[in-house]
């Protein structure tokens, strides 16, 4: 139990670790889905190819879209891409980095599905059973069979219970032949994905490390800024609700005092703190205006330094004034002549 707690805490440490955990769970889920899937080839010449390739390609596409949906950064990417220019420019490099990061994580589960499917071999066996070379593996000179009948017989190879073409070609031979081809394609796909991941990880810092760091930094900044803005809005909403409720009960208390002459209760000490957190935004229209202003013209990414004192004539140019030295102590001696 402690190990699961540590893993869960690691996934919650930051946004990147959380999304890596989600991708790992989706990859495991894809393998479990394929193992629990009941594969039933139609064993018909015109439907085997569509069914086999559909099982090979359609679920990865669904998993790819699901990876985009489960990624929290997709809404942030869309918001950053569609927002007005305002006072802050939009960096295309940051948008490309965010999209590539989301796409790379979303491709993990589809890649696992395709790898498992090819290594298993059922889809390729169902899709290409009519393309088995009968001249090489079977008896192509079987009498009383036209080309259409041969295709119909070969389409039943994945279905052992209804296959009746042992004299044409043995089903074990055809299945073994197609499964070997499927496993070879599966291992080539795994090798290709591993090689691409290795090249991306190892060669990217050699060419554009500075641009990569810049894009990654501002991508993290946008994520953190969005979280802090949501937390600030939630805190403001909490303070606004607290002040509204307190004012409501104060009004009710005043009415009760006027009607029944009960002494009013003392206002809670945290009422002033809640009012301070409102930052001067005390009505719905002003808050809506602030939210619209944040969306339309976000503040520029430039922190203005605090104004420097100008009492001694220094206005910020040249060297700053030095602190005056401590005054010297003077001693007076008096001599009297007697």
Coordinates of C-alpha atoms in Angstrom, one line a residue:
X1 CA 0.0 0.0 0.0
X2 CA 2.9 2.4 0.8
X3 CA 4.4 1.7 -2.7
X4 CA 1.1 2.6 -4.4
X5 CA 0.9 5.8 -2.2
X6 CA 4.5 6.8 -3.2
X7 CA 3.7 6.2 -6.9
X8 CA 0.5 8.2 -6.6
X9 CA 2.4 11.1 -4.9
X10 CA 5.0 11.0 -7.7
X11 CA 2.3 11.2 -10.3
X12 CA 0.9 14.2 -8.5
X13 CA 4.2 16.0 -8.1
X14 CA 3.9 18.0 -11.3
X15 CA 1.8 18.2 -14.5
X16 CA 4.4 16.3 -16.6
X17 CA 4.6 13.3 -14.2
X18 CA 0.8 13.2 -13.9
X19 CA 0.4 13.0 -17.7
X20 CA 3.1 10.4 -17.9
X21 CA 1.2 8.3 -15.4
X22 CA -2.0 8.7 -17.4
X23 CA -0.2 7.6 -20.6
X24 CA 1.2 4.5 -18.8
X25 CA -2.3 3.6 -17.5
X26 CA -3.7 4.0 -21.0
X27 CA -1.0 1.8 -22.4
X28 CA -1.8 -0.9 -19.9
X29 CA -5.5 -0.5 -20.5
X30 CA -4.9 -1.0 -24.3
X31 CA -3.2 -4.3 -23.7
X32 CA -6.0 -5.4 -21.4
X33 CA -8.6 -4.3 -23.9
X34 CA -7.0 -6.4 -26.6
X35 CA -6.6 -9.5 -24.4
X36 CA -10.3 -9.2 -23.4
X37 CA -11.5 -8.5 -27.0
X38 CA -13.2 -11.4 -28.7
X39 CA -11.8 -11.5 -32.2
X40 CA -14.2 -13.0 -34.7
X41 CA -13.2 -13.0 -38.3
X42 CA -16.2 -12.9 -40.7
X43 CA -14.4 -15.4 -43.0
X44 CA -15.9 -13.8 -46.1
X45 CA -13.7 -12.7 -49.1
X46 CA -15.1 -9.1 -49.2
X47 CA -15.2 -8.5 -45.4
X48 CA -12.0 -10.0 -44.0
X49 CA -9.7 -7.2 -45.1
X50 CA -12.1 -4.5 -43.8
X51 CA -12.5 -6.3 -40.5
X52 CA -8.8 -7.1 -39.9
X53 CA -7.5 -3.6 -40.9
X54 CA -10.4 -2.0 -38.9
X55 CA -9.3 -3.8 -35.7
X56 CA -5.7 -2.9 -36.4
X57 CA -6.3 0.9 -37.1
X58 CA -9.6 2.1 -35.6
X59 CA -8.9 1.4 -31.9
X60 CA -5.5 3.2 -32.1
X61 CA -7.2 6.2 -33.6
X62 CA -9.8 6.2 -30.7
X63 CA -7.0 5.8 -28.1
X64 CA -5.1 8.7 -29.8
X65 CA -8.2 11.0 -29.5
X66 CA -8.7 9.7 -25.9
X67 CA -5.1 10.7 -25.1
X68 CA -5.8 14.2 -26.3
X69 CA -9.1 14.4 -24.3
X70 CA -7.4 13.2 -21.0
X71 CA -4.5 15.6 -21.4
X72 CA -5.2 18.7 -19.4
X73 CA -2.9 20.8 -21.5
X74 CA -5.1 20.5 -24.6
X75 CA -7.5 23.1 -23.3
X76 CA -4.6 25.3 -22.3
X77 CA -3.2 25.0 -25.9
X78 CA -6.5 25.8 -27.5
X79 CA -7.0 28.8 -25.2
X80 CA -3.5 30.1 -25.9
X81 CA -3.9 29.6 -29.7
X82 CA -7.4 31.2 -30.0
X83 CA -6.9 34.1 -27.5
X84 CA -6.6 37.7 -28.9
X85 CA -3.2 39.2 -29.2
X86 CA -3.7 41.7 -26.5
X87 CA -0.7 43.1 -24.7
X88 CA 1.2 39.8 -24.8
X89 CA 2.4 38.2 -28.1
X90 CA 1.9 34.5 -28.9
X91 CA 5.1 32.5 -29.5
X92 CA 4.6 29.8 -32.2
X93 CA 7.5 27.8 -30.9
X94 CA 5.8 27.5 -27.5
X95 CA 2.5 26.4 -29.2
X96 CA 4.5 23.8 -31.3
X97 CA 6.2 22.5 -28.2
X98 CA 2.9 22.1 -26.3
X99 CA 1.3 20.3 -29.3
X100 CA 4.2 18.0 -29.8
X101 CA 4.3 17.2 -26.1
X102 CA 0.6 16.3 -26.1
X103 CA 0.9 14.3 -29.3
X104 CA 3.9 12.3 -28.1
X105 CA 2.1 11.2 -25.0
X106 CA -1.2 10.5 -26.9
X107 CA 0.7 8.2 -29.3
X108 CA 1.9 5.8 -26.6
X109 CA -1.3 3.8 -26.2
X110 CA -1.9 3.5 -30.0
X111 CA 1.6 2.3 -30.5
X112 CA 1.2 -0.3 -27.8
X113 CA -2.1 -1.5 -29.4
X114 CA -0.6 -1.8 -32.9
X115 CA 2.5 -3.6 -31.5
X116 CA 0.4 -6.1 -29.5
X117 CA -2.0 -6.7 -32.5
X118 CA 0.8 -7.3 -35.0
X119 CA 2.7 -9.6 -32.6
X120 CA -0.5 -11.6 -32.0
X121 CA -1.1 -12.0 -35.7
X122 CA -4.9 -12.5 -35.8
X123 CA -5.7 -9.3 -37.7
X124 CA -3.1 -9.9 -40.4
X125 CA -4.3 -13.5 -40.7
X126 CA -7.9 -12.4 -41.1
X127 CA -7.1 -9.5 -43.5
X128 CA -4.7 -11.3 -45.9
X129 CA -5.8 -14.9 -45.8
X130 CA -7.0 -14.6 -49.4
X131 CA -3.5 -13.5 -50.5
X132 CA -1.7 -16.7 -49.4
X133 CA 0.5 -18.1 -52.2
X134 CA -1.3 -21.4 -52.9
X135 CA 1.3 -22.2 -55.7
X136 CA 4.1 -22.2 -53.1
X137 CA 2.4 -23.5 -50.0
X138 CA -0.5 -25.7 -51.3
X139 CA -2.0 -27.5 -54.3
X140 CA -2.8 -24.9 -56.9
X141 CA -3.9 -27.6 -59.4
X142 CA -6.9 -28.7 -57.4
X143 CA -9.6 -29.6 -59.9
X144 CA -13.2 -28.3 -60.1
X145 CA -12.4 -25.0 -58.3
X146 CA -12.6 -21.6 -60.0
X147 CA -10.8 -18.5 -58.9
X148 CA -13.8 -17.2 -57.0
X149 CA -14.2 -20.5 -55.2
X150 CA -10.6 -20.6 -54.3
X151 CA -10.9 -17.1 -52.7
X152 CA -14.0 -18.2 -50.8
X153 CA -12.1 -21.3 -49.5
X154 CA -9.1 -19.2 -48.5
X155 CA -11.3 -16.7 -46.7
X156 CA -12.3 -19.5 -44.3
X157 CA -8.7 -20.1 -43.1
X158 CA -9.1 -18.2 -39.8
X159 CA -12.3 -20.2 -39.0
X160 CA -11.1 -23.7 -38.4
X161 CA -14.6 -25.0 -37.6
X162 CA -15.9 -24.2 -41.1
X163 CA -12.7 -24.5 -43.2
X164 CA -13.0 -27.3 -45.8
X165 CA -10.0 -26.7 -48.0
X166 CA -7.4 -29.0 -46.6
X167 CA -6.8 -30.5 -50.1
X168 CA -6.1 -27.0 -51.4
X169 CA -3.8 -25.8 -48.5
X170 CA -3.5 -26.8 -44.9
X171 CA -4.9 -24.2 -42.5
X172 CA -2.0 -24.7 -40.1
X173 CA 0.5 -23.9 -42.9
X174 CA -1.4 -20.7 -44.0
X175 CA -1.9 -19.5 -40.4
X176 CA 1.8 -20.0 -39.5
X177 CA 2.9 -18.2 -42.7
X178 CA 0.7 -15.2 -42.1
X179 CA 1.5 -15.1 -38.4
X180 CA 5.3 -15.1 -39.1
X181 CA 4.8 -12.1 -41.4
X182 CA 2.7 -10.3 -38.8
X183 CA 5.2 -10.9 -36.1
X184 CA 8.0 -9.6 -38.3
X185 CA 6.0 -6.5 -39.0
X186 CA 5.3 -6.1 -35.3
X187 CA 9.0 -6.3 -34.3
X188 CA 9.9 -3.9 -37.1
X189 CA 7.3 -1.5 -35.8
X190 CA 8.6 -1.8 -32.2
X191 CA 12.2 -1.2 -33.5
X192 CA 11.1 1.8 -35.5
X193 CA 9.3 3.4 -32.6
X194 CA 12.2 2.7 -30.2
X195 CA 14.7 4.2 -32.7
X196 CA 12.6 7.3 -33.3
X197 CA 12.2 7.8 -29.6
X198 CA 15.9 7.4 -29.1
X199 CA 16.8 9.8 -31.8
X200 CA 14.3 12.4 -30.5
X201 CA 15.7 12.2 -27.0
X202 CA 19.4 12.1 -27.9
X203 CA 19.7 14.3 -30.9
X204 CA 17.3 17.1 -30.0
X205 CA 19.6 18.7 -27.4
X206 CA 22.5 18.7 -29.9
X207 CA 20.7 21.1 -32.3
X208 CA 18.2 23.3 -30.6
X209 CA 18.8 23.0 -26.8
X210 CA 18.4 26.8 -26.2
X211 CA 15.2 27.0 -28.2
X212 CA 13.9 23.8 -26.5
X213 CA 14.6 25.2 -23.0
X214 CA 12.9 28.5 -23.9
X215 CA 9.8 26.7 -25.2
X216 CA 9.7 24.3 -22.3
X217 CA 10.1 27.2 -19.8
X218 CA 7.3 29.3 -21.2
X219 CA 5.1 26.2 -21.6
X220 CA 5.5 25.5 -17.9
X221 CA 4.9 29.2 -17.2
X222 CA 1.6 29.3 -19.0
X223 CA 0.5 26.2 -17.1
X224 CA 1.5 27.6 -13.7
X225 CA 0.0 31.0 -14.5
X226 CA -3.3 29.4 -15.4
X227 CA -3.3 27.4 -12.1
X228 CA -2.5 30.5 -10.1
X229 CA -5.2 32.5 -11.8
X230 CA -7.7 29.8 -11.1
X231 CA -6.6 29.7 -7.4
X232 CA -6.8 33.5 -7.2
X233 CA -10.3 33.5 -8.7
X234 CA -11.4 30.8 -6.4
X235 CA -10.0 32.7 -3.4
X236 CA -11.7 35.9 -4.5
X237 CA -15.0 34.0 -5.0
X238 CA -14.7 32.5 -1.5
X239 CA -14.1 36.0 0.0
X240 CA -16.9 37.5 -2.0
X241 CA -19.3 34.8 -0.9
X242 CA -18.2 35.2 2.7
X243 CA -18.7 39.0 2.7
X244 CA -22.1 38.6 1.0
X245 CA -23.3 36.0 3.6
X246 CA -22.0 38.1 6.5
X247 CA -23.8 41.2 5.1
X248 CA -27.0 39.2 4.8
X249 CA -26.9 38.0 8.3
X250 CA -25.9 41.4 9.6
X251 CA -29.0 42.8 7.9
X252 CA -31.1 40.1 9.4
X253 CA -29.6 40.8 12.8
X254 CA -30.4 44.5 12.4
X255 CA -34.1 43.7 11.5
X256 CA -34.3 41.4 14.5
X257 CA -32.9 44.1 16.8
X258 CA -35.4 46.6 15.5
X259 CA -38.3 44.2 15.9
X260 CA -37.5 42.4 19.2
X261 CA -34.8 44.6 20.7
X262 CA -32.2 41.8 20.9
X263 CA -28.6 43.1 21.2
X264 CA -26.7 42.7 17.9
X265 CA -23.9 40.2 17.8
X266 CA -20.4 41.3 17.3
X267 CA -19.1 41.0 13.7
X268 CA -16.6 38.2 13.2
X269 CA -12.9 39.1 13.2
X270 CA -12.3 37.6 9.7
X271 CA -14.8 39.9 8.0
X272 CA -12.1 42.5 7.5
X273 CA -9.6 40.0 6.1
X274 CA -12.2 38.7 3.6
X275 CA -12.9 42.2 2.5
X276 CA -9.2 42.9 2.0
X277 CA -8.9 39.9 -0.3
X278 CA -11.6 41.4 -2.6
X279 CA -8.9 43.9 -3.9
X280 CA -11.6 46.5 -4.6
X281 CA -13.7 44.2 -6.8
X282 CA -17.0 44.2 -5.0
X283 CA -19.7 43.7 -7.7
X284 CA -20.4 41.2 -10.5
X285 CA -19.9 43.7 -13.3
X286 CA -16.4 44.6 -12.2
X287 CA -15.5 41.0 -11.8
X288 CA -16.8 40.1 -15.3
X289 CA -14.8 43.0 -16.7
X290 CA -11.7 41.8 -15.0
X291 CA -12.1 38.3 -16.4
X292 CA -12.7 39.6 -19.9
X293 CA -9.7 41.9 -19.7
X294 CA -7.5 38.9 -18.6
X295 CA -8.7 36.9 -21.6
X296 CA -8.4 39.7 -24.2
X297 CA -5.3 41.5 -23.1
X298 CA -3.1 39.6 -20.7
X299 CA -0.4 41.7 -19.1
X300 CA 3.0 41.6 -20.9
X301 CA 5.7 39.4 -19.5
X302 CA 7.8 42.3 -18.1
X303 CA 8.1 43.0 -14.4
X304 CA 8.5 46.7 -13.7
X305 CA 11.0 47.5 -10.9
X306 CA 9.7 49.6 -8.0
X307 CA 10.1 53.3 -8.3
X308 CA 13.3 54.6 -6.8
X309 CA 13.4 57.6 -4.4
X310 CA 13.9 61.0 -6.0
X311 CA 14.2 63.2 -2.9
X312 CA 17.9 63.9 -3.3
X313 CA 17.7 64.6 -7.0
X314 CA 18.6 61.1 -8.2
X315 CA 16.0 59.9 -10.8
X316 CA 17.4 56.5 -11.5
X317 CA 20.2 57.4 -13.9
X318 CA 23.8 57.0 -13.1
X319 CA 25.0 55.5 -9.9
X320 CA 22.6 55.2 -6.9
X321 CA 23.3 57.6 -4.0
X322 CA 25.5 56.3 -1.3
X323 CA 24.3 56.3 2.3
X324 CA 25.6 59.4 4.2
X325 CA 28.4 58.6 6.6
X326 CA 27.8 58.9 10.3
X327 CA 28.4 62.4 11.7
X328 CA 31.7 63.0 13.5
X329 CA 31.6 63.6 17.2
X330 CA 33.1 67.0 18.3
X331 CA 34.6 67.6 21.8
X332 CA 35.0 71.0 23.3
X333 CA 37.7 71.7 25.9
X334 CA 37.6 74.7 28.3
X335 CA 40.6 76.2 30.1
X336 CA 40.4 78.6 32.9
X337 CA 43.2 80.9 34.0
X338 CA 43.3 81.5 37.8

